[in-house]
XYZ file of C-alpha atoms in Angstrom:
237
model
C -65.020 16.645 -83.647
C -65.739 19.437 -81.135
C -65.877 18.504 -77.451
C -69.525 19.553 -77.265
C -70.508 17.131 -80.023
C -69.071 14.017 -78.381
C -71.809 13.374 -75.875
C -74.577 14.112 -78.407
C -73.180 12.078 -81.306
C -75.279 8.966 -80.782
C -78.529 10.810 -80.030
C -78.169 13.679 -82.499
C -81.134 13.735 -84.967
C -80.440 12.549 -88.506
C -82.907 12.714 -91.408
C -83.244 10.017 -94.072
C -84.994 10.350 -97.417
C -86.215 6.842 -98.210
C -87.906 6.755 -101.600
C -89.198 10.304 -101.103
C -90.386 9.749 -97.502
C -88.509 11.670 -94.788
C -87.726 10.000 -91.464
C -85.900 11.555 -88.511
C -84.178 9.324 -85.973
C -80.826 8.989 -84.166
C -77.487 7.402 -85.062
C -77.825 5.020 -82.118
C -81.140 3.713 -83.489
C -79.731 3.205 -86.983
C -76.738 1.357 -85.488
C -78.858 -0.881 -83.242
C -77.718 -3.884 -85.292
C -74.074 -3.145 -86.263
C -73.904 -5.964 -88.823
C -76.839 -4.548 -90.791
C -76.506 -2.353 -93.864
C -77.601 0.701 -91.878
C -75.099 -0.129 -89.133
C -72.308 -0.233 -91.724
C -73.624 2.873 -93.492
C -73.564 5.059 -90.382
C -70.281 3.588 -89.181
C -68.666 4.905 -92.356
C -68.081 1.466 -93.917
C -70.693 1.921 -96.651
C -70.990 4.707 -99.272
C -73.763 7.258 -98.682
C -75.755 9.519 -100.997
C -77.368 12.852 -100.087
C -80.418 14.523 -101.621
C -80.575 18.208 -102.555
C -81.466 19.105 -98.937
C -78.492 17.250 -97.493
C -80.538 14.310 -96.164
C -79.208 10.767 -96.487
C -80.918 9.193 -99.501
C -81.870 5.511 -99.803
C -83.643 4.385 -102.969
C -86.046 1.915 -101.359
C -89.730 1.648 -100.413
C -90.375 4.684 -98.217
C -93.728 3.498 -96.888
C -92.410 0.154 -95.630
C -89.379 1.814 -94.018
C -91.752 2.888 -91.251
C -91.835 -0.717 -90.027
C -88.063 -1.117 -90.461
C -87.387 1.966 -88.328
C -89.871 1.008 -85.616
C -88.219 -2.405 -85.364
C -84.839 -0.709 -84.889
C -86.340 1.415 -82.130
C -88.101 -1.341 -80.183
C -86.817 -4.732 -81.420
C -90.489 -5.543 -81.982
C -92.480 -5.741 -85.211
C -96.044 -4.429 -85.016
C -98.096 -4.647 -88.203
C -101.698 -3.644 -88.921
C -104.209 -6.489 -88.776
C -104.980 -6.028 -92.474
C -101.310 -5.791 -93.557
C -100.910 -7.463 -96.981
C -97.328 -6.633 -98.019
C -95.404 -9.221 -96.023
C -93.431 -10.416 -99.040
C -92.334 -6.863 -99.851
C -91.365 -6.269 -96.213
C -89.244 -9.448 -96.294
C -87.373 -8.023 -99.293
C -86.784 -4.748 -97.461
C -85.521 -6.559 -94.350
C -83.208 -8.596 -96.553
C -81.913 -5.437 -98.254
C -81.139 -3.784 -94.901
C -79.712 -7.090 -93.594
C -81.406 -6.840 -90.180
C -81.047 -10.463 -89.128
C -83.525 -10.525 -86.181
C -86.195 -8.951 -88.396
C -85.475 -11.442 -91.196
C -85.858 -14.288 -88.689
C -89.146 -12.875 -87.369
C -90.590 -12.496 -90.877
C -89.593 -16.042 -91.781
C -90.958 -17.440 -88.509
C -93.391 -14.809 -87.170
C -93.484 -15.235 -83.431
C -92.511 -12.845 -80.625
C -88.765 -12.333 -80.112
C -89.447 -12.062 -76.377
C -92.341 -12.988 -74.087
C -95.275 -10.655 -74.716
C -95.068 -9.159 -71.223
C -91.409 -8.139 -71.589
C -89.424 -5.593 -73.560
C -85.740 -4.871 -74.113
C -83.976 -2.045 -72.285
C -80.820 -0.655 -73.880
C -77.799 1.200 -72.485
C -75.151 2.749 -74.751
C -71.685 3.470 -73.321
C -69.293 5.491 -75.460
C -65.716 6.555 -74.813
C -63.967 9.213 -76.906
C -60.297 9.796 -76.127
C -57.697 12.071 -77.642
C -54.283 10.466 -77.070
C -50.827 11.926 -77.413
C -48.904 9.977 -80.064
C -45.463 10.518 -78.595
C -45.834 10.176 -74.815
C -44.746 7.052 -72.953
C -46.736 5.890 -71.050
C -49.788 6.912 -73.079
C -51.155 10.312 -72.042
C -54.848 11.119 -72.406
C -55.207 14.716 -73.540
C -58.968 14.727 -72.976
C -61.633 12.045 -72.704
C -65.393 11.837 -72.517
C -67.376 8.855 -71.274
C -71.125 8.986 -71.963
C -73.910 6.662 -70.820
C -77.129 7.007 -72.847
C -80.317 5.202 -71.821
C -84.004 5.731 -71.096
C -83.662 3.703 -67.881
C -83.719 6.678 -65.533
C -83.094 4.580 -62.419
C -79.732 3.541 -63.910
C -78.774 7.148 -64.678
C -79.757 8.182 -61.162
C -77.742 5.328 -59.670
C -74.639 6.308 -61.641
C -75.036 9.958 -60.639
C -75.250 8.961 -56.967
C -72.560 6.266 -57.008
C -69.840 8.125 -58.933
C -69.858 11.413 -57.044
C -66.061 11.398 -56.639
C -65.871 12.033 -60.392
C -67.759 15.330 -60.059
C -64.413 17.134 -60.098
C -64.027 15.827 -63.666
C -67.216 17.619 -64.779
C -70.062 15.128 -64.544
C -73.075 16.270 -66.595
C -76.467 14.614 -66.025
C -79.346 15.010 -68.488
C -82.693 13.317 -69.135
C -81.178 10.369 -71.008
C -77.428 10.826 -70.425
C -74.664 10.978 -67.860
C -71.344 12.263 -69.229
C -67.900 12.457 -67.636
C -65.355 14.784 -69.243
C -61.816 15.068 -67.923
C -58.170 15.460 -68.869
C -55.330 15.679 -69.222
C -54.755 12.503 -67.219
C -52.877 9.268 -67.457
C -54.285 6.268 -69.289
C -55.017 4.303 -66.090
C -57.373 6.954 -64.699
C -59.642 6.797 -67.733
C -59.588 2.997 -67.809
C -60.438 2.863 -64.100
C -63.620 4.884 -64.529
C -64.646 2.918 -67.633
C -64.157 -0.438 -65.888
C -66.167 0.705 -62.871
C -68.998 1.980 -65.086
C -69.165 -1.284 -67.047
C -69.145 -3.269 -63.825
C -71.968 -1.126 -62.405
C -74.087 -1.548 -65.561
C -73.640 -5.343 -65.688
C -74.544 -5.635 -61.995
C -77.915 -4.088 -62.886
C -78.623 -7.137 -65.076
C -77.414 -5.808 -68.433
C -75.222 -7.854 -70.772
C -73.073 -6.617 -73.653
C -74.821 -7.036 -77.013
C -72.031 -5.630 -79.196
C -68.894 -3.494 -79.206
C -67.167 -1.398 -81.851
C -64.010 0.712 -82.105
C -63.128 3.583 -84.422
C -59.654 5.135 -84.789
C -58.954 8.562 -86.261
C -55.791 10.593 -86.702
C -56.792 14.247 -86.970
C -53.515 15.908 -85.999
C -49.837 15.121 -86.305
C -49.331 14.752 -82.566
C -52.568 13.054 -81.444
C -54.952 10.182 -82.171
C -58.673 9.968 -81.447
C -60.091 6.610 -80.380
C -63.815 5.950 -80.031
C -65.184 2.866 -78.253
C -68.878 1.979 -78.105
C -70.633 -0.723 -76.083
C -74.320 -1.677 -76.252
C -75.842 -3.347 -73.169
C -79.310 -4.943 -73.097
C -81.638 -6.555 -70.578
C -85.238 -7.741 -70.587
C -87.755 -5.965 -68.357
C -91.399 -6.661 -67.622
C -94.028 -4.299 -68.918
C -95.978 -2.442 -66.255
C -99.674 -1.915 -66.827
C -100.862 1.698 -66.537
């Protein structure tokens, strides 16, 4: 994977063809619940099929997938007042194995108080490691924080200024740190401090995942991902 793709991997648009209906979203949304079928599919643990345009194809009800996707985006299920296909939606939720949605459909009540919503922070670490150095040498690494909580991004940008020399890039929904070569402890130090900063803002880890790749004879690539969540109160306009 090219260096420029690392920071955009989770938020890069991806198009799904679900029963003839096209939906565009991000990898991070589809992996919101890692134990779901979609989480496994876009983690590479589940076989995928493409249509003639190169879009991921899923042979399911394309109309109802609208509600599946919106639940992945918000962790809330909003249905029209005159919605009459609850049984079919239950079958779709069961197919995609989205446990919180299955629970809601079986016992329809709000997952959270009506005046709150869930804020999400994604932390990803992509490291290329030398196979033969001792201690472990990091050839290059990128740490990326992705969230819509702009106050958190601003706080990280202001609190981690000493890492500017390692190319800190701040965007609307991301702060990325790219640096290397360096020793293993330097990368771990920044990651630990970032995780500590995020948890001190009231976020807790929802899930973690690790992916190992061996692209070249002399190096390994290791990807770590952490999802942090916290409840926040809605603000009236």
